[in-house]
Amino acid sequence: MLSGLLLLFAMPGELYRIPPHEEVARMARFVANQCNWASMATISTHEPVQGQPFSNAFSTSDGPVGSGTGVPYMYLTTMEISVQDLKVNPQASLSMSLAQTDFCKNQGYDPQDPLCAHIIFSGSVLEINGTEATFAKKALFSRHPEMVDWPTDHNWFFAKMNITKVWVLDYFGGVKTVTPEDYFKATPYKRHH
Ligand SMILES: *[C@@H]1O[C@H](CO)[C@@H](O)[C@H](O)[C@H]1NC(C)=O
Ligand SMILES: *[C@@H]1O[C@H](CO)[C@@H](O)[C@H](O)[C@H]1NC(C)=O
Protein backbone atom coordinates (compact mmCIF):
# COMPACT_ATOMS: atom_id res chain seq x y z
CA MET A 1 0.00 0.00 0.00
CA LEU A 2 2.65 2.52 1.05
CA SER A 3 4.93 1.65 -1.86
CA GLY A 4 2.01 2.52 -4.10
CA LEU A 5 2.06 6.07 -2.79
CA LEU A 6 5.11 6.88 -4.85
CA LEU A 7 3.15 5.98 -7.92
CA LEU A 8 0.23 8.25 -7.24
CA PHE A 9 -0.09 11.25 -9.41
CA ALA A 10 -2.70 13.87 -9.88
CA MET A 11 -4.89 14.68 -12.83
CA PRO A 12 -7.30 17.58 -12.57
CA GLY A 13 -9.46 16.86 -9.56
CA GLU A 14 -8.59 13.21 -9.21
CA LEU A 15 -5.84 10.78 -8.37
CA TYR A 16 -5.03 7.91 -10.67
CA ARG A 17 -2.62 5.18 -9.76
CA ILE A 18 -0.34 3.67 -12.37
CA PRO A 19 -0.90 -0.12 -12.63
CA PRO A 20 1.88 -2.52 -11.52
CA HIS A 21 4.39 -2.87 -14.37
CA GLU A 22 3.85 -6.63 -14.68
CA GLU A 23 0.18 -6.08 -15.51
CA VAL A 24 1.09 -5.14 -19.04
CA ALA A 25 -2.37 -4.99 -20.59
CA ARG A 26 -3.61 -2.72 -17.82
CA MET A 27 -0.54 -0.54 -18.24
CA ALA A 28 -1.22 -0.19 -21.96
CA ARG A 29 -4.83 0.82 -21.31
CA PHE A 30 -3.66 3.27 -18.66
CA VAL A 31 -1.18 4.98 -20.97
CA ALA A 32 -3.68 5.07 -23.83
CA ASN A 33 -6.28 6.73 -21.60
CA GLN A 34 -3.93 9.20 -19.91
CA CYS A 35 -2.39 10.56 -23.11
CA ASN A 36 -4.06 13.27 -25.16
CA TRP A 37 -1.98 12.75 -28.26
CA ALA A 38 0.15 10.25 -30.08
CA SER A 39 3.00 10.22 -32.51
CA MET A 40 1.74 8.40 -35.59
CA ALA A 41 4.11 6.88 -38.11
CA THR A 42 2.87 6.22 -41.63
CA ILE A 43 4.63 5.03 -44.75
CA SER A 44 5.25 8.25 -46.61
CA THR A 45 3.85 8.85 -50.07
CA HIS A 46 5.65 12.17 -50.35
CA GLU A 47 8.85 12.88 -52.21
CA PRO A 48 11.70 12.76 -51.40
CA VAL A 49 10.89 10.28 -48.58
CA GLN A 50 8.40 8.06 -50.39
CA GLY A 51 8.33 4.60 -48.78
CA GLN A 52 10.06 5.81 -45.62
CA PRO A 53 8.55 5.99 -42.11
CA PHE A 54 7.06 9.40 -41.36
CA SER A 55 6.10 10.31 -37.78
CA ASN A 56 3.75 13.12 -36.85
CA ALA A 57 1.72 14.29 -33.83
CA PHE A 58 -2.04 13.68 -33.62
CA SER A 59 -4.62 14.44 -30.97
CA THR A 60 -6.26 11.28 -29.68
CA SER A 61 -8.89 10.19 -27.19
CA ASP A 62 -10.25 6.82 -26.14
CA GLY A 63 -12.89 8.47 -23.96
CA PRO A 64 -12.88 10.52 -20.76
CA VAL A 65 -9.85 10.29 -18.45
CA GLY A 66 -10.71 7.52 -16.00
CA SER A 67 -13.08 5.62 -18.29
CA GLY A 68 -11.64 5.08 -21.74
CA THR A 69 -12.53 2.24 -24.11
CA GLY A 70 -8.94 1.65 -25.24
CA VAL A 71 -9.71 2.57 -28.85
CA PRO A 72 -7.63 5.58 -29.91
CA TYR A 73 -9.88 7.90 -31.91
CA MET A 74 -8.68 10.71 -34.16
CA TYR A 75 -10.20 13.63 -36.06
CA LEU A 76 -8.59 13.78 -39.50
CA THR A 77 -8.66 15.52 -42.84
CA THR A 78 -7.15 14.40 -46.13
CA MET A 79 -5.57 17.86 -46.39
CA GLU A 80 -3.11 16.59 -43.78
CA ILE A 81 0.18 15.11 -45.02
CA SER A 82 0.10 11.87 -42.97
CA VAL A 83 -3.57 11.27 -43.68
CA GLN A 84 -2.68 11.35 -47.38
CA ASP A 85 -0.29 8.49 -46.64
CA LEU A 86 -3.08 6.58 -44.88
CA LYS A 87 -5.29 6.87 -47.97
CA VAL A 88 -2.65 4.90 -49.88
CA ASN A 89 -1.68 2.56 -47.04
CA PRO A 90 -3.77 2.60 -43.83
CA GLN A 91 -1.11 0.73 -41.87
CA ALA A 92 0.32 2.88 -39.09
CA SER A 93 2.10 2.86 -35.77
CA LEU A 94 0.90 5.00 -32.89
CA SER A 95 3.17 5.78 -29.95
CA MET A 96 2.09 7.21 -26.58
CA SER A 97 4.15 7.89 -23.48
CA LEU A 98 3.57 8.93 -19.89
CA ALA A 99 6.26 11.52 -20.72
CA GLN A 100 3.23 13.37 -22.14
CA THR A 101 1.76 13.55 -18.63
CA ASP A 102 3.26 14.92 -15.39
CA PHE A 103 4.08 11.40 -14.21
CA CYS A 104 7.61 10.97 -15.62
CA LYS A 105 8.57 14.54 -14.78
CA ASN A 106 7.39 14.13 -11.18
CA GLN A 107 9.20 10.79 -10.84
CA GLY A 108 12.35 12.09 -12.54
CA TYR A 109 12.13 9.48 -15.32
CA ASP A 110 13.69 10.30 -18.67
CA PRO A 111 11.29 9.66 -21.60
CA GLN A 112 13.50 6.84 -22.86
CA ASP A 113 13.58 5.19 -19.41
CA PRO A 114 11.22 2.20 -19.54
CA LEU A 115 9.89 3.23 -16.12
CA CYS A 116 8.45 6.21 -17.99
CA ALA A 117 5.88 3.80 -19.43
CA HIS A 118 5.29 4.03 -23.15
CA ILE A 119 3.38 1.98 -25.67
CA ILE A 120 3.33 1.43 -29.41
CA PHE A 121 0.24 0.31 -31.30
CA SER A 122 0.54 -1.53 -34.59
CA GLY A 123 -2.46 -1.65 -36.86
CA SER A 124 -4.30 0.45 -39.37
CA VAL A 125 -6.29 3.64 -39.27
CA LEU A 126 -9.90 3.20 -40.34
CA GLU A 127 -12.55 5.80 -41.00
CA ILE A 128 -15.59 5.31 -38.79
CA ASN A 129 -19.17 6.47 -39.02
CA GLY A 130 -22.54 5.81 -37.37
CA THR A 131 -22.74 5.37 -33.61
CA GLU A 132 -19.00 4.80 -33.27
CA ALA A 133 -18.34 8.18 -34.90
CA THR A 134 -20.81 9.79 -32.51
CA PHE A 135 -18.88 8.27 -29.62
CA ALA A 136 -15.54 9.34 -31.13
CA LYS A 137 -16.77 12.90 -31.50
CA LYS A 138 -17.74 13.08 -27.84
CA ALA A 139 -14.48 11.43 -26.74
CA LEU A 140 -12.33 13.77 -28.85
CA PHE A 141 -14.16 17.08 -28.46
CA SER A 142 -14.36 16.71 -24.65
CA ARG A 143 -10.57 16.43 -24.41
CA HIS A 144 -9.71 18.72 -27.33
CA PRO A 145 -12.17 21.61 -27.04
CA GLU A 146 -10.69 23.62 -29.93
CA MET A 147 -11.64 20.87 -32.41
CA VAL A 148 -15.17 22.23 -32.50
CA ASP A 149 -13.78 25.35 -34.23
CA TRP A 150 -11.61 23.62 -36.82
CA PRO A 151 -12.48 24.83 -40.34
CA THR A 152 -15.57 23.04 -41.63
CA ASP A 153 -14.37 23.18 -45.26
CA HIS A 154 -11.53 20.76 -44.42
CA ASN A 155 -13.84 17.72 -44.59
CA TRP A 156 -12.92 16.34 -41.19
CA PHE A 157 -13.79 12.75 -40.47
CA PHE A 158 -13.50 10.45 -37.48
CA ALA A 159 -11.10 7.54 -37.49
CA LYS A 160 -9.80 4.90 -35.14
CA MET A 161 -6.63 2.96 -34.74
CA ASN A 162 -7.62 -0.66 -35.45
CA ILE A 163 -5.12 -2.33 -33.15
CA THR A 164 -3.44 -5.58 -34.21
CA LYS A 165 -0.65 -5.58 -31.61
CA VAL A 166 0.34 -3.54 -28.55
CA TRP A 167 3.98 -3.16 -27.57
CA VAL A 168 4.67 -2.07 -23.99
CA LEU A 169 7.83 -0.61 -22.49
CA ASP A 170 7.14 -0.17 -18.78
CA TYR A 171 10.05 -1.91 -17.07
CA PHE A 172 13.55 -3.27 -17.61
CA GLY A 173 14.11 -6.43 -19.63
CA GLY A 174 12.82 -5.44 -23.03
CA VAL A 175 9.54 -4.87 -24.77
CA LYS A 176 6.45 -6.91 -23.93
CA THR A 177 3.48 -7.45 -26.22
CA VAL A 178 -0.25 -7.59 -25.61
CA THR A 179 -2.89 -8.98 -27.94
CA PRO A 180 -5.87 -6.76 -28.78
CA GLU A 181 -8.09 -9.27 -26.91
CA ASP A 182 -6.14 -8.92 -23.64
CA TYR A 183 -5.79 -5.18 -24.14
CA PHE A 184 -9.54 -4.63 -24.44
CA LYS A 185 -10.28 -6.98 -21.52
CA ALA A 186 -8.00 -5.05 -19.15
CA THR A 187 -9.28 -2.57 -16.56
CA PRO A 188 -6.71 0.19 -16.18
CA TYR A 189 -8.05 1.85 -13.05
CA LYS A 190 -9.04 -1.15 -10.94
CA ARG A 191 -7.62 -0.92 -7.41
CA HIS A 192 -4.65 -3.10 -6.64
CA HIS A 193 -2.97 -4.13 -3.38
C1 LIG B 1 -19.70 3.65 -42.94
O1 LIG B 1 -19.21 4.07 -44.18
C2 LIG B 1 -18.90 3.01 -45.05
C3 LIG B 1 -18.22 3.56 -46.28
O2 LIG B 1 -18.67 4.85 -46.58
C4 LIG B 1 -20.18 2.24 -45.35
O3 LIG B 1 -19.89 1.15 -46.19
C5 LIG B 1 -20.79 1.73 -44.06
O4 LIG B 1 -22.02 1.11 -44.29
C6 LIG B 1 -20.97 2.87 -43.08
N1 LIG B 1 -21.36 2.32 -41.79
C7 LIG B 1 -22.25 2.92 -41.01
C8 LIG B 1 -22.46 2.27 -39.67
O5 LIG B 1 -22.84 3.95 -41.31
C1 LIG C 1 -8.57 -4.85 -37.33
O1 LIG C 1 -7.85 -5.49 -36.31
C2 LIG C 1 -8.11 -6.87 -36.15
C3 LIG C 1 -7.28 -7.36 -34.99
O2 LIG C 1 -7.64 -6.70 -33.81
C4 LIG C 1 -7.77 -7.62 -37.41
O3 LIG C 1 -8.13 -8.98 -37.27
C5 LIG C 1 -8.55 -7.01 -38.57
O4 LIG C 1 -8.15 -7.62 -39.77
C6 LIG C 1 -8.29 -5.51 -38.67
N1 LIG C 1 -9.15 -4.92 -39.69
C7 LIG C 1 -8.65 -4.13 -40.65
C8 LIG C 1 -9.65 -3.66 -41.66
O5 LIG C 1 -7.48 -3.81 -40.72
CSV table of C-alpha atoms and ligand atoms in Angstrom, one decimal:
chain,number,residue,atom,x,y,z
A,1,MET,CA,0.0,0.0,0.0
A,2,LEU,CA,2.7,2.5,1.0
A,3,SER,CA,4.9,1.6,-1.9
A,4,GLY,CA,2.0,2.5,-4.1
A,5,LEU,CA,2.1,6.1,-2.8
A,6,LEU,CA,5.1,6.9,-4.8
A,7,LEU,CA,3.1,6.0,-7.9
A,8,LEU,CA,0.2,8.2,-7.2
A,9,PHE,CA,-0.1,11.3,-9.4
A,10,ALA,CA,-2.7,13.9,-9.9
A,11,MET,CA,-4.9,14.7,-12.8
A,12,PRO,CA,-7.3,17.6,-12.6
A,13,GLY,CA,-9.5,16.9,-9.6
A,14,GLU,CA,-8.6,13.2,-9.2
A,15,LEU,CA,-5.8,10.8,-8.4
A,16,TYR,CA,-5.0,7.9,-10.7
A,17,ARG,CA,-2.6,5.2,-9.8
A,18,ILE,CA,-0.3,3.7,-12.4
A,19,PRO,CA,-0.9,-0.1,-12.6
A,20,PRO,CA,1.9,-2.5,-11.5
A,21,HIS,CA,4.4,-2.9,-14.4
A,22,GLU,CA,3.9,-6.6,-14.7
A,23,GLU,CA,0.2,-6.1,-15.5
A,24,VAL,CA,1.1,-5.1,-19.0
A,25,ALA,CA,-2.4,-5.0,-20.6
A,26,ARG,CA,-3.6,-2.7,-17.8
A,27,MET,CA,-0.5,-0.5,-18.2
A,28,ALA,CA,-1.2,-0.2,-22.0
A,29,ARG,CA,-4.8,0.8,-21.3
A,30,PHE,CA,-3.7,3.3,-18.7
A,31,VAL,CA,-1.2,5.0,-21.0
A,32,ALA,CA,-3.7,5.1,-23.8
A,33,ASN,CA,-6.3,6.7,-21.6
A,34,GLN,CA,-3.9,9.2,-19.9
A,35,CYS,CA,-2.4,10.6,-23.1
A,36,ASN,CA,-4.1,13.3,-25.2
A,37,TRP,CA,-2.0,12.7,-28.3
A,38,ALA,CA,0.2,10.2,-30.1
A,39,SER,CA,3.0,10.2,-32.5
A,40,MET,CA,1.7,8.4,-35.6
A,41,ALA,CA,4.1,6.9,-38.1
A,42,THR,CA,2.9,6.2,-41.6
A,43,ILE,CA,4.6,5.0,-44.7
A,44,SER,CA,5.3,8.2,-46.6
A,45,THR,CA,3.8,8.9,-50.1
A,46,HIS,CA,5.6,12.2,-50.4
A,47,GLU,CA,8.8,12.9,-52.2
A,48,PRO,CA,11.7,12.8,-51.4
A,49,VAL,CA,10.9,10.3,-48.6
A,50,GLN,CA,8.4,8.1,-50.4
A,51,GLY,CA,8.3,4.6,-48.8
A,52,GLN,CA,10.1,5.8,-45.6
A,53,PRO,CA,8.5,6.0,-42.1
A,54,PHE,CA,7.1,9.4,-41.4
A,55,SER,CA,6.1,10.3,-37.8
A,56,ASN,CA,3.7,13.1,-36.9
A,57,ALA,CA,1.7,14.3,-33.8
A,58,PHE,CA,-2.0,13.7,-33.6
A,59,SER,CA,-4.6,14.4,-31.0
A,60,THR,CA,-6.3,11.3,-29.7
A,61,SER,CA,-8.9,10.2,-27.2
A,62,ASP,CA,-10.3,6.8,-26.1
A,63,GLY,CA,-12.9,8.5,-24.0
A,64,PRO,CA,-12.9,10.5,-20.8
A,65,VAL,CA,-9.9,10.3,-18.4
A,66,GLY,CA,-10.7,7.5,-16.0
A,67,SER,CA,-13.1,5.6,-18.3
A,68,GLY,CA,-11.6,5.1,-21.7
A,69,THR,CA,-12.5,2.2,-24.1
A,70,GLY,CA,-8.9,1.6,-25.2
A,71,VAL,CA,-9.7,2.6,-28.9
A,72,PRO,CA,-7.6,5.6,-29.9
A,73,TYR,CA,-9.9,7.9,-31.9
A,74,MET,CA,-8.7,10.7,-34.2
A,75,TYR,CA,-10.2,13.6,-36.1
A,76,LEU,CA,-8.6,13.8,-39.5
A,77,THR,CA,-8.7,15.5,-42.8
A,78,THR,CA,-7.2,14.4,-46.1
A,79,MET,CA,-5.6,17.9,-46.4
A,80,GLU,CA,-3.1,16.6,-43.8
A,81,ILE,CA,0.2,15.1,-45.0
A,82,SER,CA,0.1,11.9,-43.0
A,83,VAL,CA,-3.6,11.3,-43.7
A,84,GLN,CA,-2.7,11.4,-47.4
A,85,ASP,CA,-0.3,8.5,-46.6
A,86,LEU,CA,-3.1,6.6,-44.9
A,87,LYS,CA,-5.3,6.9,-48.0
A,88,VAL,CA,-2.7,4.9,-49.9
A,89,ASN,CA,-1.7,2.6,-47.0
A,90,PRO,CA,-3.8,2.6,-43.8
A,91,GLN,CA,-1.1,0.7,-41.9
A,92,ALA,CA,0.3,2.9,-39.1
A,93,SER,CA,2.1,2.9,-35.8
A,94,LEU,CA,0.9,5.0,-32.9
A,95,SER,CA,3.2,5.8,-30.0
A,96,MET,CA,2.1,7.2,-26.6
A,97,SER,CA,4.2,7.9,-23.5
A,98,LEU,CA,3.6,8.9,-19.9
A,99,ALA,CA,6.3,11.5,-20.7
A,100,GLN,CA,3.2,13.4,-22.1
A,101,THR,CA,1.8,13.6,-18.6
A,102,ASP,CA,3.3,14.9,-15.4
A,103,PHE,CA,4.1,11.4,-14.2
A,104,CYS,CA,7.6,11.0,-15.6
A,105,LYS,CA,8.6,14.5,-14.8
A,106,ASN,CA,7.4,14.1,-11.2
A,107,GLN,CA,9.2,10.8,-10.8
A,108,GLY,CA,12.3,12.1,-12.5
A,109,TYR,CA,12.1,9.5,-15.3
A,110,ASP,CA,13.7,10.3,-18.7
A,111,PRO,CA,11.3,9.7,-21.6
A,112,GLN,CA,13.5,6.8,-22.9
A,113,ASP,CA,13.6,5.2,-19.4
A,114,PRO,CA,11.2,2.2,-19.5
A,115,LEU,CA,9.9,3.2,-16.1
A,116,CYS,CA,8.5,6.2,-18.0
A,117,ALA,CA,5.9,3.8,-19.4
A,118,HIS,CA,5.3,4.0,-23.2
A,119,ILE,CA,3.4,2.0,-25.7
A,120,ILE,CA,3.3,1.4,-29.4
A,121,PHE,CA,0.2,0.3,-31.3
A,122,SER,CA,0.5,-1.5,-34.6
A,123,GLY,CA,-2.5,-1.7,-36.9
A,124,SER,CA,-4.3,0.4,-39.4
A,125,VAL,CA,-6.3,3.6,-39.3
A,126,LEU,CA,-9.9,3.2,-40.3
A,127,GLU,CA,-12.6,5.8,-41.0
A,128,ILE,CA,-15.6,5.3,-38.8
A,129,ASN,CA,-19.2,6.5,-39.0
A,130,GLY,CA,-22.5,5.8,-37.4
A,131,THR,CA,-22.7,5.4,-33.6
A,132,GLU,CA,-19.0,4.8,-33.3
A,133,ALA,CA,-18.3,8.2,-34.9
A,134,THR,CA,-20.8,9.8,-32.5
A,135,PHE,CA,-18.9,8.3,-29.6
A,136,ALA,CA,-15.5,9.3,-31.1
A,137,LYS,CA,-16.8,12.9,-31.5
A,138,LYS,CA,-17.7,13.1,-27.8
A,139,ALA,CA,-14.5,11.4,-26.7
A,140,LEU,CA,-12.3,13.8,-28.8
A,141,PHE,CA,-14.2,17.1,-28.5
A,142,SER,CA,-14.4,16.7,-24.7
A,143,ARG,CA,-10.6,16.4,-24.4
A,144,HIS,CA,-9.7,18.7,-27.3
A,145,PRO,CA,-12.2,21.6,-27.0
A,146,GLU,CA,-10.7,23.6,-29.9
A,147,MET,CA,-11.6,20.9,-32.4
A,148,VAL,CA,-15.2,22.2,-32.5
A,149,ASP,CA,-13.8,25.4,-34.2
A,150,TRP,CA,-11.6,23.6,-36.8
A,151,PRO,CA,-12.5,24.8,-40.3
A,152,THR,CA,-15.6,23.0,-41.6
A,153,ASP,CA,-14.4,23.2,-45.3
A,154,HIS,CA,-11.5,20.8,-44.4
A,155,ASN,CA,-13.8,17.7,-44.6
A,156,TRP,CA,-12.9,16.3,-41.2
A,157,PHE,CA,-13.8,12.8,-40.5
A,158,PHE,CA,-13.5,10.5,-37.5
A,159,ALA,CA,-11.1,7.5,-37.5
A,160,LYS,CA,-9.8,4.9,-35.1
A,161,MET,CA,-6.6,3.0,-34.7
A,162,ASN,CA,-7.6,-0.7,-35.4
A,163,ILE,CA,-5.1,-2.3,-33.2
A,164,THR,CA,-3.4,-5.6,-34.2
A,165,LYS,CA,-0.7,-5.6,-31.6
A,166,VAL,CA,0.3,-3.5,-28.6
A,167,TRP,CA,4.0,-3.2,-27.6
A,168,VAL,CA,4.7,-2.1,-24.0
A,169,LEU,CA,7.8,-0.6,-22.5
A,170,ASP,CA,7.1,-0.2,-18.8
A,171,TYR,CA,10.0,-1.9,-17.1
A,172,PHE,CA,13.6,-3.3,-17.6
A,173,GLY,CA,14.1,-6.4,-19.6
A,174,GLY,CA,12.8,-5.4,-23.0
A,175,VAL,CA,9.5,-4.9,-24.8
A,176,LYS,CA,6.4,-6.9,-23.9
A,177,THR,CA,3.5,-7.4,-26.2
A,178,VAL,CA,-0.2,-7.6,-25.6
A,179,THR,CA,-2.9,-9.0,-27.9
A,180,PRO,CA,-5.9,-6.8,-28.8
A,181,GLU,CA,-8.1,-9.3,-26.9
A,182,ASP,CA,-6.1,-8.9,-23.6
A,183,TYR,CA,-5.8,-5.2,-24.1
A,184,PHE,CA,-9.5,-4.6,-24.4
A,185,LYS,CA,-10.3,-7.0,-21.5
A,186,ALA,CA,-8.0,-5.0,-19.2
A,187,THR,CA,-9.3,-2.6,-16.6
A,188,PRO,CA,-6.7,0.2,-16.2
A,189,TYR,CA,-8.1,1.8,-13.1
A,190,LYS,CA,-9.0,-1.2,-10.9
A,191,ARG,CA,-7.6,-0.9,-7.4
A,192,HIS,CA,-4.6,-3.1,-6.6
A,193,HIS,CA,-3.0,-4.1,-3.4
B,1,LIG,C1,-19.7,3.7,-42.9
B,1,LIG,O1,-19.2,4.1,-44.2
B,1,LIG,C2,-18.9,3.0,-45.0
B,1,LIG,C3,-18.2,3.6,-46.3
B,1,LIG,O2,-18.7,4.8,-46.6
B,1,LIG,C4,-20.2,2.2,-45.4
B,1,LIG,O3,-19.9,1.1,-46.2
B,1,LIG,C5,-20.8,1.7,-44.1
B,1,LIG,O4,-22.0,1.1,-44.3
B,1,LIG,C6,-21.0,2.9,-43.1
B,1,LIG,N1,-21.4,2.3,-41.8
B,1,LIG,C7,-22.2,2.9,-41.0
B,1,LIG,C8,-22.5,2.3,-39.7
B,1,LIG,O5,-22.8,4.0,-41.3
B,2,LIG,C1,-8.6,-4.9,-37.3
B,2,LIG,O1,-7.8,-5.5,-36.3
B,2,LIG,C2,-8.1,-6.9,-36.2
B,2,LIG,C3,-7.3,-7.4,-35.0
B,2,LIG,O2,-7.6,-6.7,-33.8
B,2,LIG,C4,-7.8,-7.6,-37.4
B,2,LIG,O3,-8.1,-9.0,-37.3
B,2,LIG,C5,-8.5,-7.0,-38.6
B,2,LIG,O4,-8.1,-7.6,-39.8
B,2,LIG,C6,-8.3,-5.5,-38.7
B,2,LIG,N1,-9.1,-4.9,-39.7
B,2,LIG,C7,-8.6,-4.1,-40.7
B,2,LIG,C8,-9.6,-3.7,-41.7
B,2,LIG,O5,-7.5,-3.8,-40.7
